Tab-separated table of C-alpha atoms in Angstrom:
chain	number	residue	atom	x	y	z
A	1	MET	CA	-26.439	-28.929	-3.446
A	2	ALA	CA	-26.411	-29.552	0.283
A	3	ASN	CA	-28.525	-27.738	2.838
A	4	ALA	CA	-27.010	-24.682	4.445
A	5	THR	CA	-27.674	-22.555	7.483
A	6	PHE	CA	-27.657	-18.776	7.267
A	7	ARG	CA	-26.942	-16.942	10.503
A	8	ILE	CA	-28.444	-13.501	9.924
A	9	TRP	CA	-28.262	-10.491	12.222
A	10	ARG	CA	-31.754	-9.337	13.145
A	11	GLY	CA	-32.456	-6.165	15.040
A	12	ASP	CA	-32.409	-2.395	14.909
A	13	LYS	CA	-30.514	0.512	16.475
A	14	SER	CA	-31.649	-0.504	19.956
A	15	GLY	CA	-29.933	-3.900	19.597
A	16	GLY	CA	-30.370	-7.365	18.177
A	17	GLY	CA	-28.750	-10.725	17.631
A	18	TYR	CA	-28.158	-13.585	15.184
A	19	LYS	CA	-30.890	-15.962	14.082
A	20	ASP	CA	-30.318	-19.218	12.192
A	21	TYR	CA	-32.246	-20.029	9.010
A	22	PRO	CA	-31.764	-23.454	7.376
A	23	ILE	CA	-32.352	-23.416	3.613
A	24	GLU	CA	-32.106	-25.663	0.581
A	25	THR	CA	-29.509	-24.291	-1.816
A	26	SER	CA	-29.214	-24.832	-5.545
A	27	GLU	CA	-26.501	-24.398	-8.145
A	28	GLY	CA	-25.535	-20.838	-9.058
A	29	MET	CA	-27.082	-19.254	-5.951
A	30	VAL	CA	-25.617	-16.113	-4.418
A	31	VAL	CA	-25.995	-14.899	-0.832
A	32	LEU	CA	-28.723	-12.423	-1.870
A	33	ASP	CA	-30.751	-15.315	-3.364
A	34	ALA	CA	-30.480	-17.130	-0.044
A	35	VAL	CA	-31.580	-14.024	1.860
A	36	HIS	CA	-34.528	-13.609	-0.509
A	37	GLN	CA	-35.483	-17.255	-0.057
A	38	ILE	CA	-35.423	-16.786	3.731
A	39	GLN	CA	-37.444	-13.578	3.394
A	40	ALA	CA	-40.047	-15.352	1.248
A	41	SER	CA	-40.394	-18.519	3.298
A	42	GLN	CA	-39.280	-17.945	6.887
A	43	ALA	CA	-38.888	-14.268	7.775
A	44	ASN	CA	-41.213	-11.987	5.823
A	45	ASP	CA	-40.137	-9.022	7.913
A	46	LEU	CA	-36.401	-9.422	7.186
A	47	ALA	CA	-35.123	-6.040	5.967
A	48	VAL	CA	-32.590	-6.076	3.135
A	49	ARG	CA	-31.681	-3.349	0.644
A	50	TRP	CA	-31.171	-4.521	-2.942
A	51	ASN	CA	-31.898	-3.462	-6.466
A	52	CYS	CA	-30.033	-4.767	-9.533
A	53	LYS	CA	-28.728	-8.210	-8.457
A	54	ALA	CA	-25.861	-7.651	-10.897
A	55	GLY	CA	-23.193	-5.875	-8.863
A	56	LYS	CA	-23.918	-2.519	-10.435
A	57	CYS	CA	-26.202	-0.634	-8.043
A	58	GLY	CA	-24.144	-1.049	-4.848
A	59	SER	CA	-27.227	-1.538	-2.666
A	60	CYS	CA	-26.761	-4.985	-1.110
A	61	SER	CA	-23.530	-4.302	0.786
A	62	ALA	CA	-23.160	-6.421	3.915
A	63	GLU	CA	-20.628	-8.560	5.744
A	64	VAL	CA	-20.557	-12.212	4.797
A	65	ASN	CA	-18.570	-14.347	7.223
A	66	GLY	CA	-17.121	-11.100	8.551
A	67	PHE	CA	-15.840	-9.803	5.217
A	68	PRO	CA	-17.440	-6.803	3.474
A	69	LYS	CA	-19.077	-7.976	0.249
A	70	LEU	CA	-21.928	-7.361	-2.134
A	71	MET	CA	-24.450	-10.122	-1.366
A	72	CYS	CA	-25.436	-10.366	-5.023
A	73	MET	CA	-21.839	-11.057	-6.098
A	74	THR	CA	-21.013	-13.669	-3.451
A	75	ARG	CA	-21.668	-17.122	-4.841
A	76	LEU	CA	-22.449	-19.859	-2.352
A	77	ASN	CA	-19.906	-22.200	-3.918
A	78	THR	CA	-17.171	-19.839	-2.682
A	79	LEU	CA	-18.319	-20.296	0.944
A	80	ASP	CA	-17.928	-23.168	3.380
A	81	LEU	CA	-21.519	-24.361	3.745
A	82	THR	CA	-20.680	-26.998	6.341
A	83	GLN	CA	-20.712	-24.139	8.854
A	84	PRO	CA	-23.428	-21.494	9.252
A	85	VAL	CA	-22.889	-18.550	6.891
A	86	THR	CA	-22.898	-15.320	8.903
A	87	VAL	CA	-24.573	-12.318	7.288
A	88	GLN	CA	-24.491	-9.022	9.173
A	89	PRO	CA	-25.015	-5.366	8.273
A	90	MET	CA	-22.049	-3.067	7.565
A	91	GLN	CA	-20.466	-2.333	10.940
A	92	THR	CA	-19.335	1.196	10.229
A	93	PHE	CA	-22.730	2.787	9.675
A	94	PRO	CA	-25.781	3.031	11.967
A	95	VAL	CA	-28.221	0.132	11.598
A	96	ILE	CA	-31.752	0.965	10.510
A	97	ARG	CA	-33.053	-2.586	10.621
A	98	ASP	CA	-31.620	-6.072	10.071
A	99	LEU	CA	-29.226	-5.840	7.104
A	100	VAL	CA	-30.057	-2.235	6.234
A	101	THR	CA	-27.756	0.566	7.374
A	102	ASP	CA	-28.000	4.343	7.145
A	103	VAL	CA	-25.279	5.435	4.710
A	104	SER	CA	-26.515	9.029	4.372
A	105	TRP	CA	-23.340	10.385	6.041
A	106	ASN	CA	-21.579	9.605	2.756
A	107	TYR	CA	-23.901	11.875	0.794
A	108	GLU	CA	-23.226	14.725	3.208
A	109	VAL	CA	-19.463	14.183	2.886
A	110	LYS	CA	-19.688	14.273	-0.894
A	111	LYS	CA	-21.038	17.823	-0.693
A	112	THR	CA	-17.823	18.958	1.016
A	113	ILE	CA	-15.636	18.036	-1.989
A	114	GLN	CA	-15.007	20.989	-4.263
A	115	LYS	CA	-17.013	20.598	-7.475
A	116	MET	CA	-15.472	20.592	-10.937
A	117	LYS	CA	-14.244	23.986	-12.149
A	118	THR	CA	-13.565	23.840	-15.869
A	119	ARG	CA	-10.513	25.518	-17.333
A	120	LYS	CA	-10.664	27.914	-20.270
A	121	PRO	CA	-12.090	26.144	-23.353
A	122	ASP	CA	-9.613	25.123	-26.070
A	123	ALA	CA	-11.845	26.015	-28.967
A	124	SER	CA	-13.856	29.126	-29.802
A	125	ASP	CA	-17.090	27.119	-29.637
A	126	GLY	CA	-16.515	26.641	-25.898
A	127	THR	CA	-15.344	23.014	-26.059
A	128	TRP	CA	-12.156	21.277	-24.951
A	129	ARG	CA	-9.712	19.045	-26.785
A	130	VAL	CA	-8.794	16.125	-24.555
A	131	ASN	CA	-6.574	13.183	-25.401
A	132	GLN	CA	-8.141	9.783	-24.690
A	133	ARG	CA	-5.010	8.764	-22.807
A	134	ASP	CA	-5.561	11.542	-20.255
A	135	VAL	CA	-9.167	10.489	-19.769
A	136	ASP	CA	-8.338	6.829	-19.159
A	137	ARG	CA	-6.867	7.456	-15.724
A	138	PRO	CA	-9.838	9.230	-14.077
A	139	GLN	CA	-12.136	6.893	-16.013
A	140	GLU	CA	-11.153	4.020	-13.700
A	141	PHE	CA	-12.637	5.955	-10.778
A	142	ARG	CA	-15.918	6.428	-12.616
A	143	LYS	CA	-16.540	2.689	-12.202
A	144	CYS	CA	-17.376	3.308	-8.535
A	145	ILE	CA	-20.925	2.136	-7.722
A	146	GLU	CA	-20.975	3.752	-4.262
A	147	CYS	CA	-21.554	0.500	-2.407
A	148	PHE	CA	-19.494	2.006	0.460
A	149	LEU	CA	-17.767	-1.302	1.224
A	150	CYS	CA	-14.472	0.596	1.179
A	151	GLN	CA	-15.833	3.089	3.705
A	152	ASN	CA	-17.069	0.175	5.808
A	153	VAL	CA	-13.752	-1.666	5.902
A	154	CYS	CA	-11.492	1.373	6.409
A	155	HIS	CA	-10.278	1.159	10.002
A	156	VAL	CA	-10.114	4.956	10.378
A	157	LEU	CA	-13.920	4.997	10.140
A	158	ARG	CA	-14.737	1.488	11.334
A	159	GLU	CA	-12.518	1.286	14.405
A	160	HIS	CA	-11.697	4.894	15.195
A	161	GLN	CA	-14.928	6.496	13.963
A	162	MET	CA	-13.196	9.672	12.793
A	163	PHE	CA	-16.229	10.707	10.770
A	164	SER	CA	-15.713	14.411	11.307
A	165	GLU	CA	-12.031	14.398	10.244
A	166	PHE	CA	-11.778	11.794	7.482
A	167	VAL	CA	-13.799	11.428	4.288
A	168	GLY	CA	-12.817	7.820	3.585
A	169	PRO	CA	-11.548	5.981	0.479
A	170	ARG	CA	-14.709	6.486	-1.580
A	171	PHE	CA	-14.258	10.230	-1.504
A	172	PHE	CA	-10.559	10.118	-2.194
A	173	VAL	CA	-11.529	8.220	-5.339
A	174	TYR	CA	-14.118	10.905	-6.095
A	175	ALA	CA	-11.593	13.689	-5.440
A	176	ALA	CA	-8.968	11.899	-7.576
A	177	ALA	CA	-11.428	11.618	-10.492
A	178	LEU	CA	-11.887	15.401	-10.384
A	179	GLU	CA	-8.310	16.313	-9.528
A	180	MET	CA	-6.847	14.236	-12.402
A	181	ASN	CA	-9.439	15.379	-14.918
A	182	PRO	CA	-7.586	17.308	-17.654
A	183	VAL	CA	-10.420	19.816	-17.957
A	184	ASP	CA	-10.642	20.569	-14.236
A	185	ALA	CA	-8.871	23.650	-12.860
A	186	ALA	CA	-9.853	23.520	-9.190
A	187	ASP	CA	-7.240	22.818	-6.493
A	188	ARG	CA	-8.389	20.368	-3.815
A	189	VAL	CA	-4.960	19.559	-2.361
A	190	ALA	CA	-5.180	21.838	0.699
A	191	ASP	CA	-8.656	20.506	1.489
A	192	LEU	CA	-7.431	16.926	1.140
A	193	LYS	CA	-4.721	17.583	3.699
A	194	ASP	CA	-6.574	19.742	6.210
A	195	LYS	CA	-10.291	19.134	5.867
A	196	HIS	CA	-10.527	15.645	4.411
A	197	GLY	CA	-7.776	13.994	6.453
A	198	ILE	CA	-5.824	12.136	3.764
A	199	GLY	CA	-2.908	11.934	6.211
A	200	LEU	CA	-5.003	9.636	8.385
A	201	CYS	CA	-4.868	6.900	5.755
A	202	ASN	CA	-2.099	4.472	6.639
A	203	ILE	CA	-2.257	2.514	3.367
A	204	THR	CA	-3.598	-0.795	4.654
A	205	LYS	CA	-5.139	-1.401	1.205
A	206	CYS	CA	-8.285	-2.889	2.771
A	207	CYS	CA	-10.388	-0.580	0.570
A	208	THR	CA	-8.744	-2.011	-2.547
A	209	HIS	CA	-9.286	-5.599	-1.349
A	210	VAL	CA	-13.041	-5.175	-0.897
A	211	CYS	CA	-13.830	-3.064	-3.980
A	212	PRO	CA	-16.261	-5.091	-6.150
A	213	GLU	CA	-15.363	-2.937	-9.173
A	214	GLU	CA	-11.673	-3.748	-8.666
A	215	ILE	CA	-10.668	-0.091	-8.605
A	216	LYS	CA	-7.074	0.172	-7.424
A	217	ILE	CA	-8.126	2.677	-4.791
A	218	THR	CA	-4.866	2.842	-2.854
A	219	ASP	CA	-2.349	2.703	-5.699
A	220	ASN	CA	-4.203	4.807	-8.250
A	221	ALA	CA	-6.192	7.287	-6.152
A	222	ILE	CA	-5.031	7.658	-2.539
A	223	ILE	CA	-1.249	7.433	-2.980
A	224	PRO	CA	-1.197	9.793	-6.011
A	225	LEU	CA	-3.244	12.281	-3.961
A	226	LYS	CA	-0.879	11.859	-0.993
A	227	GLU	CA	1.986	12.619	-3.391
A	228	ARG	CA	0.225	15.789	-4.556
A	229	VAL	CA	-0.070	16.806	-0.909
A	230	VAL	CA	3.685	16.161	-0.513
A	231	ASP	CA	4.339	18.343	-3.603
A	232	GLU	CA	2.440	21.192	-2.046
A	233	PHE	CA	3.290	20.944	1.647
A	234	PHE	CA	6.241	18.638	2.360
A	235	ASP	CA	8.745	19.121	-0.448
A	236	PRO	CA	10.665	22.376	0.084
A	237	VAL	CA	13.127	21.681	-2.770
A	238	ARG	CA	10.341	21.248	-5.303
A	239	LYS	CA	8.646	24.370	-4.000
A	240	LEU	CA	11.870	26.331	-4.364
A	241	PHE	CA	12.385	24.938	-7.860
A	242	LYS	CA	8.845	25.939	-8.829
A	243	MET	CA	9.378	29.397	-7.354
A	244	PHE	CA	12.439	30.007	-9.529
A	245	LYS	CA	10.749	28.467	-12.559
A	246	GLY	CA	7.829	30.815	-12.025
B	1	MET	CA	-17.373	17.859	8.023
B	2	PRO	CA	-20.573	16.045	8.955
B	3	SER	CA	-20.433	13.555	11.774
B	4	ILE	CA	-22.577	10.553	12.760
B	5	ASP	CA	-23.123	8.616	15.906
B	6	VAL	CA	-22.435	4.897	15.545
B	7	PRO	CA	-22.540	2.606	18.568
B	8	VAL	CA	-19.113	0.996	19.033
B	9	ARG	CA	-19.577	-2.704	18.393
B	10	ASN	CA	-15.997	-3.833	18.049
B	11	GLY	CA	-15.032	-5.473	21.274
B	12	GLY	CA	-11.272	-5.392	21.106
B	13	PHE	CA	-8.025	-6.662	19.738
B	14	GLY	CA	-8.421	-9.502	17.240
B	15	GLN	CA	-12.205	-9.522	17.371
B	16	THR	CA	-13.747	-10.308	14.002
B	17	SER	CA	-16.368	-12.450	12.316
B	18	ARG	CA	-13.858	-13.437	9.630
B	19	ARG	CA	-13.350	-17.170	9.290
B	20	ASP	CA	-10.250	-17.203	7.098
B	21	ASN	CA	-6.680	-17.224	8.401
B	22	TRP	CA	-6.506	-13.413	8.555
B	23	TRP	CA	-3.555	-13.587	10.976
B	24	LEU	CA	-1.318	-15.479	8.538
B	25	ALA	CA	-0.268	-12.585	6.238
B	26	PRO	CA	0.700	-10.182	9.081
B	27	LEU	CA	2.470	-13.042	10.872
B	28	LEU	CA	4.537	-13.880	7.775
B	29	THR	CA	5.383	-10.180	7.363
B	30	PHE	CA	6.389	-9.997	11.030
B	31	ILE	CA	8.646	-13.051	10.708
B	32	GLY	CA	10.122	-11.977	7.348
B	33	LEU	CA	10.830	-8.346	8.221
B	34	GLY	CA	11.841	-9.189	11.793
B	35	ALA	CA	14.346	-11.815	10.608
B	36	PHE	CA	15.813	-9.396	8.054
B	37	VAL	CA	16.184	-6.571	10.587
B	38	LEU	CA	17.892	-8.929	13.074
B	39	TYR	CA	20.260	-10.346	10.456
B	40	ALA	CA	21.068	-6.906	9.011
B	41	ASN	CA	21.880	-5.529	12.457
B	42	VAL	CA	24.207	-8.410	13.246
B	43	ARG	CA	25.995	-8.075	9.920
B	44	VAL	CA	26.257	-4.297	9.968
B	45	PHE	CA	27.851	-4.215	13.410
B	46	GLN	CA	30.031	-7.272	12.733
B	47	GLY	CA	32.219	-5.334	10.295
B	48	ASP	CA	33.836	-8.511	8.956
B	49	HIS	CA	33.466	-11.055	6.106
B	50	TYR	CA	31.760	-8.486	3.882
B	51	HIS	CA	33.993	-8.851	0.834
B	52	PHE	CA	35.380	-11.786	-1.070
B	53	GLY	CA	37.539	-11.414	-4.179
B	54	PRO	CA	35.803	-8.929	-6.476
B	55	TYR	CA	32.553	-9.106	-4.481
B	56	LEU	CA	31.355	-6.557	-1.950
B	57	SER	CA	28.306	-7.130	0.282
B	58	PRO	CA	25.341	-4.869	-0.569
B	59	PHE	CA	25.112	-3.973	3.133
B	60	TYR	CA	28.538	-2.317	2.851
B	61	SER	CA	28.276	-0.832	-0.616
B	62	PRO	CA	29.555	1.754	-1.340
B	63	GLU	CA	32.377	1.286	1.153
B	64	ILE	CA	33.286	4.951	1.581
B	65	VAL	CA	35.855	4.460	4.354
B	66	GLY	CA	37.135	1.034	5.325
B	67	PRO	CA	39.920	-1.494	5.356
B	68	SER	CA	38.912	-3.573	2.299
B	69	PRO	CA	40.346	-3.062	-1.223
B	70	HIS	CA	36.850	-1.937	-2.307
B	71	ALA	CA	36.985	1.179	-0.091
B	72	TRP	CA	37.015	4.609	-1.714
B	73	PHE	CA	39.255	5.822	1.121
B	74	GLN	CA	41.230	2.906	2.496
B	75	VAL	CA	42.076	3.062	6.209
B	76	ALA	CA	43.884	0.355	8.168
B	77	ALA	CA	42.157	0.969	11.485
B	78	ARG	CA	39.189	2.766	12.956
B	79	PRO	CA	39.275	6.440	11.850
B	80	ALA	CA	39.997	8.962	14.618
B	81	TRP	CA	36.815	10.945	13.879
B	82	TRP	CA	34.549	7.908	14.426
B	83	PRO	CA	32.378	8.331	17.590
B	84	GLY	CA	33.828	6.383	20.520
B	85	PHE	CA	30.538	4.812	21.641
B	86	LEU	CA	29.888	3.278	18.206
B	87	PRO	CA	31.658	0.166	16.912
B	88	PHE	CA	33.312	0.993	13.570
B	89	SER	CA	31.504	-0.366	10.564
B	90	ALA	CA	31.671	0.977	7.011
B	91	ALA	CA	28.037	-0.122	6.582
B	92	LEU	CA	26.818	2.464	9.092
B	93	LEU	CA	27.857	5.251	6.720
B	94	VAL	CA	25.560	4.031	3.947
B	95	MET	CA	22.826	1.857	5.451
B	96	TRP	CA	20.614	4.803	6.420
B	97	ALA	CA	19.704	5.381	2.774
B	98	PRO	CA	18.277	1.951	1.829
B	99	VAL	CA	16.802	1.542	5.323
B	100	GLY	CA	15.108	4.947	5.056
B	101	PHE	CA	13.827	4.122	1.578
B	102	ARG	CA	12.256	0.850	2.691
B	103	MET	CA	10.945	2.226	5.993
B	104	THR	CA	9.053	5.019	4.216
B	105	CYS	CA	7.967	2.887	1.227
B	106	TYR	CA	4.191	2.894	0.739
B	107	TYR	CA	4.058	-0.900	0.511
B	108	TYR	CA	6.151	-1.537	3.605
B	109	ARG	CA	4.259	1.082	5.599
B	110	GLY	CA	0.957	-0.706	5.074
B	111	ALA	CA	2.598	-4.054	5.804
B	112	TYR	CA	4.430	-3.144	9.008
B	113	TYR	CA	1.578	-1.081	10.436
B	114	LYS	CA	-0.403	-4.305	10.296
B	115	ALA	CA	2.315	-6.752	11.327
B	116	PHE	CA	4.171	-4.782	14.000
B	117	TRP	CA	1.625	-2.278	15.258
B	118	ALA	CA	-1.702	-4.086	14.605
B	119	ASP	CA	-3.120	-0.873	13.196
B	120	PRO	CA	-5.206	-2.765	12.067
B	121	PRO	CA	-4.054	-6.413	12.472
B	122	ASN	CA	-5.910	-7.070	9.220
B	123	CYS	CA	-8.978	-5.793	7.369
B	124	SER	CA	-12.125	-5.746	9.551
B	125	VAL	CA	-10.275	-7.114	12.580
B	126	GLY	CA	-10.380	-5.322	15.955
B	127	GLU	CA	-7.408	-3.219	17.082
B	128	PRO	CA	-5.645	-3.085	20.447
B	129	ARG	CA	-5.799	0.726	20.755
B	130	LYS	CA	-8.596	3.248	20.550
B	131	SER	CA	-6.475	6.329	19.836
B	132	TYR	CA	-5.191	6.975	16.312
B	133	TRP	CA	-3.165	9.738	14.682
B	134	GLY	CA	-2.306	8.192	11.315
B	135	GLU	CA	0.364	9.855	9.203
B	136	ARG	CA	-1.077	13.296	9.750
B	137	SER	CA	0.967	14.283	12.774
B	138	TRP	CA	4.348	13.614	14.359
B	139	PRO	CA	6.061	11.150	14.263
B	140	LEU	CA	4.532	9.460	11.205
B	141	VAL	CA	4.202	12.689	9.228
B	142	ILE	CA	7.925	12.096	8.543
B	143	GLN	CA	6.870	9.341	6.084
B	144	ASN	CA	6.354	12.160	3.580
B	145	ILE	CA	10.134	12.298	3.194
B	146	HIS	CA	9.983	9.137	1.038
B	147	ARG	CA	10.847	10.852	-2.259
B	148	TYR	CA	14.128	12.147	-0.826
B	149	PHE	CA	15.172	8.593	0.074
B	150	LEU	CA	14.132	7.617	-3.450
B	151	TYR	CA	16.759	9.973	-4.903
B	152	PHE	CA	19.455	8.202	-2.866
B	153	ALA	CA	18.035	4.770	-3.746
B	154	LEU	CA	18.372	5.605	-7.451
B	155	ILE	CA	22.062	6.445	-6.923
B	156	PHE	CA	22.510	3.163	-5.040
B	157	ILE	CA	21.215	1.150	-8.012
B	158	GLY	CA	24.032	2.658	-10.090
B	159	ILE	CA	26.597	1.819	-7.414
B	160	LEU	CA	25.349	-1.758	-7.030
B	161	ALA	CA	25.304	-2.172	-10.823
B	162	HIS	CA	28.963	-1.107	-10.813
B	163	ASP	CA	29.628	-3.695	-8.058
B	164	ALA	CA	27.938	-6.311	-10.243
B	165	TRP	CA	30.179	-5.385	-13.195
B	166	LYS	CA	33.261	-5.665	-10.992
B	167	ALA	CA	32.059	-9.120	-9.854
B	168	TYR	CA	33.108	-10.504	-13.275
B	169	TRP	CA	36.710	-9.240	-13.069
B	170	PHE	CA	39.029	-11.568	-11.166
B	171	ALA	CA	42.810	-11.440	-10.679
B	172	ASP	CA	43.198	-13.597	-13.817
B	173	GLY	CA	40.752	-11.631	-15.953
B	174	PHE	CA	37.100	-11.856	-16.943
B	175	HIS	CA	35.212	-14.901	-15.649
B	176	VAL	CA	31.706	-15.824	-14.639
B	177	ASN	CA	31.366	-17.378	-11.211
B	178	VAL	CA	28.196	-18.230	-9.309
B	179	GLY	CA	28.944	-15.195	-7.123
B	180	SER	CA	29.024	-12.955	-10.217
B	181	LEU	CA	25.458	-13.984	-11.002
B	182	VAL	CA	24.389	-13.538	-7.389
B	183	MET	CA	25.814	-10.002	-7.409
B	184	THR	CA	24.189	-9.241	-10.793
B	185	LEU	CA	20.715	-10.261	-9.711
B	186	ASN	CA	20.943	-7.805	-6.824
B	187	PRO	CA	20.769	-4.495	-8.785
B	188	ILE	CA	18.209	-6.039	-11.154
B	189	LEU	CA	15.801	-6.851	-8.317
B	190	LEU	CA	16.542	-3.588	-6.520
B	191	GLY	CA	15.973	-1.755	-9.790
B	192	GLY	CA	12.596	-3.450	-10.217
B	193	TYR	CA	11.671	-2.398	-6.695
B	194	THR	CA	13.020	1.176	-6.792
B	195	LEU	CA	11.817	2.035	-10.290
B	196	GLY	CA	8.329	0.798	-9.412
B	197	CYS	CA	8.155	3.136	-6.388
B	198	HIS	CA	4.896	5.076	-5.960
B	199	SER	CA	6.777	8.359	-5.480
B	200	PHE	CA	8.805	7.736	-8.630
B	201	ARG	CA	5.567	7.012	-10.502
B	202	HIS	CA	4.233	10.375	-9.367
B	203	LEU	CA	7.416	12.297	-10.156
B	204	ILE	CA	7.904	10.715	-13.564
B	205	GLY	CA	4.462	11.727	-14.797
B	206	GLY	CA	1.708	10.816	-12.363
B	207	GLY	CA	1.538	14.393	-11.147
B	208	MET	CA	0.522	15.602	-14.610
B	209	ASP	CA	-3.111	15.655	-15.708
B	210	GLU	CA	-2.198	15.873	-19.392
B	211	ILE	CA	0.674	13.434	-19.700
B	212	SER	CA	-0.149	12.854	-23.365
B	213	LYS	CA	1.525	16.204	-24.077
B	214	SER	CA	4.877	14.682	-23.085
B	215	PRO	CA	5.263	11.336	-24.923
B	216	SER	CA	8.604	10.451	-23.319
B	217	ARG	CA	7.251	10.948	-19.800
B	218	ALA	CA	4.104	9.046	-20.781
B	219	ALA	CA	6.228	6.077	-21.884
B	220	ALA	CA	8.280	6.253	-18.674
B	221	TYR	CA	5.084	6.472	-16.615
B	222	ASP	CA	3.758	3.325	-18.316
B	223	CYS	CA	6.977	1.433	-17.516
B	224	VAL	CA	6.932	2.551	-13.876
B	225	THR	CA	3.236	1.654	-13.603
B	226	CYS	CA	4.010	-1.796	-14.970
B	227	LEU	CA	6.625	-2.353	-12.240
B	228	ASN	CA	4.414	-0.693	-9.618
B	229	LYS	CA	1.664	-3.275	-10.151
B	230	LYS	CA	3.969	-5.915	-8.595
B	231	HIS	CA	5.640	-3.552	-6.115
B	232	MET	CA	5.122	-5.957	-3.212
B	233	VAL	CA	6.733	-8.842	-5.099
B	234	TRP	CA	9.728	-6.690	-6.097
B	235	ALA	CA	10.011	-5.419	-2.517
B	236	TRP	CA	10.256	-8.928	-1.056
B	237	CYS	CA	12.431	-10.450	-3.795
B	238	SER	CA	14.959	-7.608	-3.577
B	239	LEU	CA	14.996	-7.754	0.228
B	240	VAL	CA	15.586	-11.501	0.280
B	241	TRP	CA	18.264	-11.241	-2.400
B	242	VAL	CA	20.187	-8.520	-0.550
B	243	ALA	CA	20.301	-10.836	2.477
B	244	PHE	CA	21.199	-13.855	0.345
B	245	SER	CA	24.027	-11.997	-1.432
B	246	ASP	CA	25.477	-11.170	1.959
B	247	VAL	CA	25.040	-14.759	3.212
B	248	TYR	CA	26.792	-15.984	0.054
B	249	LEU	CA	29.771	-13.706	0.738
B	250	VAL	CA	29.985	-14.744	4.392
B	251	LEU	CA	29.920	-18.431	3.503
B	252	CYS	CA	32.491	-17.999	0.739
B	253	SER	CA	34.847	-15.849	2.792
B	254	THR	CA	34.702	-18.281	5.736
B	255	GLY	CA	35.362	-21.235	3.398
B	256	VAL	CA	32.027	-22.977	3.997
B	257	TRP	CA	30.988	-22.579	0.356
B	258	GLN	CA	33.163	-22.546	-2.737
B	259	ASP	CA	32.522	-19.858	-5.312
B	260	ARG	CA	32.250	-22.149	-8.343
B	261	ARG	CA	33.484	-20.940	-11.723
B	262	ILE	CA	31.073	-21.319	-14.656
B	263	PHE	CA	33.589	-20.180	-17.302
């Protein structure tokens, strides 16, 4: 394969810039391989977070040619190598160094989502009887590897930085997994509307486009949660109907 | 809610490191939706050439009050109760329902926020404005009314299906013309779009955590989900076909095209 140039952002929270690294590429390489090659041969101090190299740990999130991607899942043969390949850290979170960002805000946000509250057990031995069909739906959300690419691309966080009012797509997926769980009895709908800012999502579907696990974040998590908010707060006829039904 | 301090790096409108043609999809949406809105406005206010033989334009269906033989209440001239400042058009009495349904549709919302309001222009592309309210406050909180427009849209599918049935009955009996097929495709595509609606998916069973307990709703939910997966495709095909059905009627009623008989 031809030579390629990687234009990597180097710096820390005080600032930085792009630096070019020419490398020899080979068949089957991914962007993370290229970054490792550069780290080994040209820039020993290049900071990059990685772990599994298999798209399952969600550590190597970055922006390749301006698009949020996992570096380990971005093959070089999908990129135009006649031009320098730009690799930069996720833009939404504070940079620690080079390609490494501080994503700890996400862990704090997760604590604000109401935990699972199990309903009364179905059997006398304290267990539940759950149909596989009802488990399949929240199961999709369990595929999330917490790479935070969806948080990075969401313009409410990225452009408008509404960190204190909006939890972001990752945590709507997390809330949906709990909310749709047939064993769960907690009600998160009021929190979703008031505390977690689901109304700020304007359904651009960018989160769905970047998800490496191909979770249909918008269609299967966010919109169904928005509809549950409508049930509770914006549908007077349904409310009236429920009132009469008891 | 915890907050963090991130230095603002995005310089402004259109700024991005993306190398692909990110502007193409919003531009096509802008052209497509813009052209439809322009054409629909012209046709709605024109009030003419909207019926031909057994066919009635979807823009004017149902014709509640109007001069054509399709009207539920036939009137020769402009009704006395019609507001003086508004040109009389039977379409104005019904257009609010399909327009409202499409305007508040989850797919179209995402598409026109990008194409017409650049909010954002596309994923990871800089925006022109720094302030943002989303759909949490007025005026966009009104988007939550979508399910009410859905109820009307469901009624409209029935009405347009009836129009399609009537499109096979000519003065000399049952025949199939090209126009009959054009009119038939209309409720089929609109049905695919409306029945795949996200709100419908929720109401039919998505709101239940144990849908397995209701097999009929589970089956309906699966069908709606199947249509919902291609909601964007249904949305565009039905939109284009509504416009084409109307164009077909205009061209036939002005004598430019001939409505050919198949049998």
